[in-house]
Amino acid sequence: MDDPVYGPDEIDDLARRAQGGDRDALEVLLGAVRPRALNVCRGVLPHLADAEDACQEALINISRKIDTWNGRGRFTTWMHVVCVNSARSTYRKLKNQAVAADPTEVGPLESPDPRTTSVIAGTRLDLLEAMETIERDHPQLVEPLLLRDVYGLPYDEIARLVDAPLGTVKAQIHHGRKMTRPLLSAERTTD
């Protein structure tokens, strides 16, 4: 038997009930949003196993932080941000493990898969590296930029998510794009 499909209003209702302490609603909610959470994580991490790890972290974070959803926008939009942040956190962990690993234990490098190529960058990993660099000095730019240019959320929705005026969000995205371009072109010209 197929799992039931829940619409946006039903998801929001489950989230409100879960915020109120209904553990059954929380379990149903997590099951209902898991496929979407995995897709968001796969948008950042091209390898399925890595995306699944990030998705698991995202679901744990959703269950722990559900009280921070303010109900002004859709629950799935709020969840999207939690998933992006979990995927970025997983990426950082993987990067740190790779740096610490013995280079002689690493096998041959895989050829890039065109299905994992970002519209913005040569690869998603190029974009993640650029975001890591920008975040050091300008952390406020990264989330709006990823939500707009990777996930295509509209400006007004991003403004609600990050709780900032629309003009500020547009300026952050514009500034983030200006800072990202040279980082991506520098990566691509060294190949």
mmCIF file of C-alpha atoms in Angstrom:
data_model
loop_
_atom_site.group_PDB
_atom_site.id
_atom_site.type_symbol
_atom_site.label_atom_id
_atom_site.label_comp_id
_atom_site.label_asym_id
_atom_site.label_seq_id
_atom_site.Cartn_x
_atom_site.Cartn_y
_atom_site.Cartn_z
ATOM 1 C CA MET A 1 0.000 0.000 0.000
ATOM 2 C CA ASP A 2 1.305 3.464 -0.935
ATOM 3 C CA ASP A 3 1.966 6.068 1.731
ATOM 4 C CA PRO A 4 -0.719 8.759 1.866
ATOM 5 C CA VAL A 5 0.083 12.048 0.168
ATOM 6 C CA TYR A 6 -0.510 15.127 2.272
ATOM 7 C CA GLY A 7 -1.318 18.542 0.856
ATOM 8 C CA PRO A 8 0.203 21.796 2.145
ATOM 9 C CA ASP A 9 -2.733 22.547 4.459
ATOM 10 C CA GLU A 10 -2.576 19.039 5.945
ATOM 11 C CA ILE A 11 1.194 19.356 6.464
ATOM 12 C CA ASP A 12 0.695 22.708 8.207
ATOM 13 C CA ASP A 13 -2.025 21.181 10.397
ATOM 14 C CA LEU A 14 0.227 18.254 11.355
ATOM 15 C CA ALA A 15 3.015 20.711 12.195
ATOM 16 C CA ARG A 16 0.714 22.772 14.433
ATOM 17 C CA ARG A 17 -0.452 19.636 16.216
ATOM 18 C CA ALA A 18 3.167 18.495 16.630
ATOM 19 C CA GLN A 19 4.057 21.913 18.078
ATOM 20 C CA GLY A 20 1.250 21.356 20.564
ATOM 21 C CA GLY A 21 2.910 18.154 21.770
ATOM 22 C CA ASP A 22 1.078 15.552 19.655
ATOM 23 C CA ARG A 23 3.816 12.899 19.195
ATOM 24 C CA ASP A 24 1.727 10.897 16.697
ATOM 25 C CA ALA A 25 1.278 13.999 14.538
ATOM 26 C CA LEU A 26 5.043 14.569 14.659
ATOM 27 C CA GLU A 27 5.731 11.013 13.459
ATOM 28 C CA VAL A 28 3.216 11.337 10.615
ATOM 29 C CA LEU A 29 4.632 14.769 9.722
ATOM 30 C CA LEU A 30 8.223 13.498 9.561
ATOM 31 C CA GLY A 31 7.165 10.594 7.360
ATOM 32 C CA ALA A 32 5.171 12.891 5.093
ATOM 33 C CA VAL A 33 7.983 15.417 4.572
ATOM 34 C CA ARG A 34 10.891 12.953 4.355
ATOM 35 C CA PRO A 35 10.813 12.627 0.516
ATOM 36 C CA ARG A 36 10.847 16.404 0.127
ATOM 37 C CA ALA A 37 13.630 16.745 2.720
ATOM 38 C CA LEU A 38 15.699 14.169 0.853
ATOM 39 C CA ASN A 39 15.197 16.035 -2.431
ATOM 40 C CA VAL A 40 16.377 19.281 -0.841
ATOM 41 C CA CYS A 41 19.456 17.549 0.565
ATOM 42 C CA ARG A 42 20.157 15.937 -2.813
ATOM 43 C CA GLY A 43 20.056 19.416 -4.300
ATOM 44 C CA VAL A 44 23.144 20.238 -2.231
ATOM 45 C CA LEU A 45 24.877 16.857 -1.938
ATOM 46 C CA PRO A 46 25.076 14.918 -5.217
ATOM 47 C CA HIS A 47 25.785 11.482 -3.683
ATOM 48 C CA LEU A 48 22.685 9.707 -2.374
ATOM 49 C CA ALA A 49 24.332 8.307 0.785
ATOM 50 C CA ASP A 50 25.529 11.785 1.787
ATOM 51 C CA ALA A 51 22.110 13.274 1.052
ATOM 52 C CA GLU A 52 20.436 10.560 3.131
ATOM 53 C CA ASP A 53 22.725 11.370 6.079
ATOM 54 C CA ALA A 54 21.847 15.052 5.732
ATOM 55 C CA CYS A 55 18.155 14.202 5.443
ATOM 56 C CA GLN A 56 18.299 12.205 8.666
ATOM 57 C CA GLU A 57 19.991 15.134 10.410
ATOM 58 C CA ALA A 58 17.346 17.474 8.974
ATOM 59 C CA LEU A 59 14.481 15.340 10.274
ATOM 60 C CA ILE A 60 16.056 15.253 13.728
ATOM 61 C CA ASN A 61 16.489 19.030 13.614
ATOM 62 C CA ILE A 62 12.892 19.472 12.466
ATOM 63 C CA SER A 63 11.618 17.422 15.400
ATOM 64 C CA ARG A 64 13.799 19.355 17.861
ATOM 65 C CA LYS A 65 13.161 22.831 16.424
ATOM 66 C CA ILE A 66 9.541 22.574 15.333
ATOM 67 C CA ASP A 67 8.607 25.169 17.944
ATOM 68 C CA THR A 68 10.602 27.774 15.981
ATOM 69 C CA TRP A 69 8.220 27.563 13.004
ATOM 70 C CA ASN A 70 6.098 30.666 13.450
ATOM 71 C CA GLY A 71 3.228 29.573 11.203
ATOM 72 C CA ARG A 72 3.331 32.722 9.041
ATOM 73 C CA GLY A 73 4.448 30.794 5.965
ATOM 74 C CA ARG A 74 4.111 27.186 4.910
ATOM 75 C CA PHE A 75 5.762 24.616 7.143
ATOM 76 C CA THR A 76 7.490 23.129 4.099
ATOM 77 C CA THR A 77 9.161 26.469 3.358
ATOM 78 C CA TRP A 78 10.538 26.620 6.910
ATOM 79 C CA MET A 79 11.540 22.962 6.610
ATOM 80 C CA HIS A 80 13.409 23.790 3.399
ATOM 81 C CA VAL A 81 15.773 26.086 5.305
ATOM 82 C CA VAL A 82 16.357 23.440 7.980
ATOM 83 C CA CYS A 83 17.201 20.912 5.246
ATOM 84 C CA VAL A 84 19.582 23.258 3.417
ATOM 85 C CA ASN A 85 21.385 23.988 6.673
ATOM 86 C CA SER A 86 21.605 20.272 7.500
ATOM 87 C CA ALA A 87 22.998 19.499 4.056
ATOM 88 C CA ARG A 88 25.587 22.256 4.407
ATOM 89 C CA SER A 89 26.507 20.941 7.861
ATOM 90 C CA THR A 90 26.915 17.432 6.435
ATOM 91 C CA TYR A 91 29.067 18.848 3.638
ATOM 92 C CA ARG A 92 31.334 20.549 6.196
ATOM 93 C CA LYS A 93 31.703 17.285 8.147
ATOM 94 C CA LEU A 94 32.544 15.357 4.983
ATOM 95 C CA LYS A 95 35.031 18.003 3.920
ATOM 96 C CA ASN A 96 36.764 17.906 7.302
ATOM 97 C CA GLN A 97 36.917 14.100 7.171
ATOM 98 C CA ALA A 98 38.395 14.228 3.670
ATOM 99 C CA VAL A 99 41.077 16.692 4.735
ATOM 100 C CA ALA A 100 41.997 14.467 7.684
ATOM 101 C CA ALA A 101 41.993 11.257 5.601
ATOM 102 C CA ASP A 102 45.184 9.552 4.412
ATOM 103 C CA PRO A 103 45.518 10.439 0.682
ATOM 104 C CA THR A 104 46.906 6.972 -0.094
ATOM 105 C CA GLU A 105 43.581 5.437 1.000
ATOM 106 C CA VAL A 106 41.568 7.434 -1.526
ATOM 107 C CA GLY A 107 40.664 5.564 -4.701
ATOM 108 C CA PRO A 108 40.436 6.992 -8.206
ATOM 109 C CA LEU A 109 38.368 10.124 -8.631
ATOM 110 C CA GLU A 110 34.989 9.767 -10.278
ATOM 111 C CA SER A 111 34.180 11.652 -13.447
ATOM 112 C CA PRO A 112 31.697 14.472 -12.856
ATOM 113 C CA ASP A 113 28.104 13.455 -13.440
ATOM 114 C CA PRO A 114 26.259 16.037 -15.574
ATOM 115 C CA ARG A 115 23.131 15.402 -13.496
ATOM 116 C CA THR A 116 24.925 16.913 -10.480
ATOM 117 C CA THR A 117 25.941 20.101 -12.244
ATOM 118 C CA SER A 118 24.508 23.290 -10.837
ATOM 119 C CA VAL A 119 23.023 25.995 -13.017
ATOM 120 C CA ILE A 120 25.085 28.560 -11.114
ATOM 121 C CA ALA A 121 28.400 26.791 -10.662
ATOM 122 C CA GLY A 122 30.481 24.193 -12.447
ATOM 123 C CA THR A 123 29.389 21.740 -9.767
ATOM 124 C CA ARG A 124 27.469 21.993 -6.553
ATOM 125 C CA LEU A 125 30.703 21.430 -4.682
ATOM 126 C CA ASP A 126 32.151 24.547 -6.329
ATOM 127 C CA LEU A 127 29.146 26.471 -5.093
ATOM 128 C CA LEU A 128 29.420 25.025 -1.589
ATOM 129 C CA GLU A 129 33.079 25.989 -1.433
ATOM 130 C CA ALA A 130 32.191 29.513 -2.530
ATOM 131 C CA MET A 131 29.438 29.697 0.118
ATOM 132 C CA GLU A 132 31.896 28.534 2.795
ATOM 133 C CA THR A 133 34.299 31.301 1.781
ATOM 134 C CA ILE A 134 31.624 34.008 1.757
ATOM 135 C CA GLU A 135 30.110 32.834 5.029
ATOM 136 C CA ARG A 136 33.330 33.546 6.939
ATOM 137 C CA ASP A 137 32.923 37.314 6.520
ATOM 138 C CA HIS A 138 29.306 37.701 5.371
ATOM 139 C CA PRO A 139 27.148 34.944 6.907
ATOM 140 C CA GLN A 140 23.921 36.886 6.301
ATOM 141 C CA LEU A 141 24.356 36.572 2.510
ATOM 142 C CA VAL A 142 24.567 32.800 2.191
ATOM 143 C CA GLU A 143 21.083 31.628 3.137
ATOM 144 C CA PRO A 144 19.156 34.120 0.948
ATOM 145 C CA LEU A 145 21.496 33.424 -1.986
ATOM 146 C CA LEU A 146 21.090 29.640 -1.756
ATOM 147 C CA LEU A 147 17.326 29.892 -1.322
ATOM 148 C CA ARG A 148 17.010 32.106 -4.410
ATOM 149 C CA ASP A 149 19.630 30.809 -6.835
ATOM 150 C CA VAL A 150 19.700 27.116 -5.992
ATOM 151 C CA TYR A 151 16.134 26.473 -4.877
ATOM 152 C CA GLY A 152 14.365 29.216 -6.790
ATOM 153 C CA LEU A 153 12.262 30.524 -3.928
ATOM 154 C CA PRO A 154 10.628 33.887 -4.615
ATOM 155 C CA TYR A 155 12.107 36.963 -2.951
ATOM 156 C CA ASP A 156 9.058 37.626 -0.776
ATOM 157 C CA GLU A 157 9.096 34.075 0.588
ATOM 158 C CA ILE A 158 12.814 34.362 1.381
ATOM 159 C CA ALA A 159 12.143 37.663 3.174
ATOM 160 C CA ARG A 160 9.565 35.920 5.385
ATOM 161 C CA LEU A 161 11.912 33.003 6.065
ATOM 162 C CA VAL A 162 14.890 35.097 7.083
ATOM 163 C CA ASP A 163 12.662 37.717 8.742
ATOM 164 C CA ALA A 164 14.120 40.644 6.804
ATOM 165 C CA PRO A 165 12.623 43.390 4.625
ATOM 166 C CA LEU A 166 12.225 42.512 0.957
ATOM 167 C CA GLY A 167 14.658 45.220 -0.161
ATOM 168 C CA THR A 168 17.296 43.934 2.244
ATOM 169 C CA VAL A 169 16.917 40.399 0.922
ATOM 170 C CA LYS A 170 17.238 41.570 -2.686
ATOM 171 C CA ALA A 171 20.359 43.547 -1.791
ATOM 172 C CA GLN A 172 21.855 40.574 0.072
ATOM 173 C CA ILE A 173 21.273 38.299 -2.909
ATOM 174 C CA HIS A 174 22.733 40.838 -5.338
ATOM 175 C CA HIS A 175 25.804 41.346 -3.122
ATOM 176 C CA GLY A 176 26.154 37.586 -2.612
ATOM 177 C CA ARG A 177 26.086 37.003 -6.368
ATOM 178 C CA LYS A 178 28.792 39.626 -6.899
ATOM 179 C CA MET A 179 30.971 37.942 -4.287
ATOM 180 C CA THR A 180 30.286 34.432 -5.624
ATOM 181 C CA ARG A 181 31.082 35.018 -9.309
ATOM 182 C CA PRO A 182 34.839 35.523 -8.934
ATOM 183 C CA LEU A 183 35.100 32.539 -6.601
ATOM 184 C CA LEU A 184 33.390 30.278 -9.118
ATOM 185 C CA SER A 185 35.289 31.596 -12.119
ATOM 186 C CA ALA A 186 38.599 31.193 -10.255
ATOM 187 C CA GLU A 187 37.716 27.558 -9.559
ATOM 188 C CA ARG A 188 36.761 26.911 -13.140
ATOM 189 C CA THR A 189 39.839 28.521 -14.669
ATOM 190 C CA THR A 190 42.204 26.355 -12.613
ATOM 191 C CA ASP A 191 40.872 23.136 -14.155
#
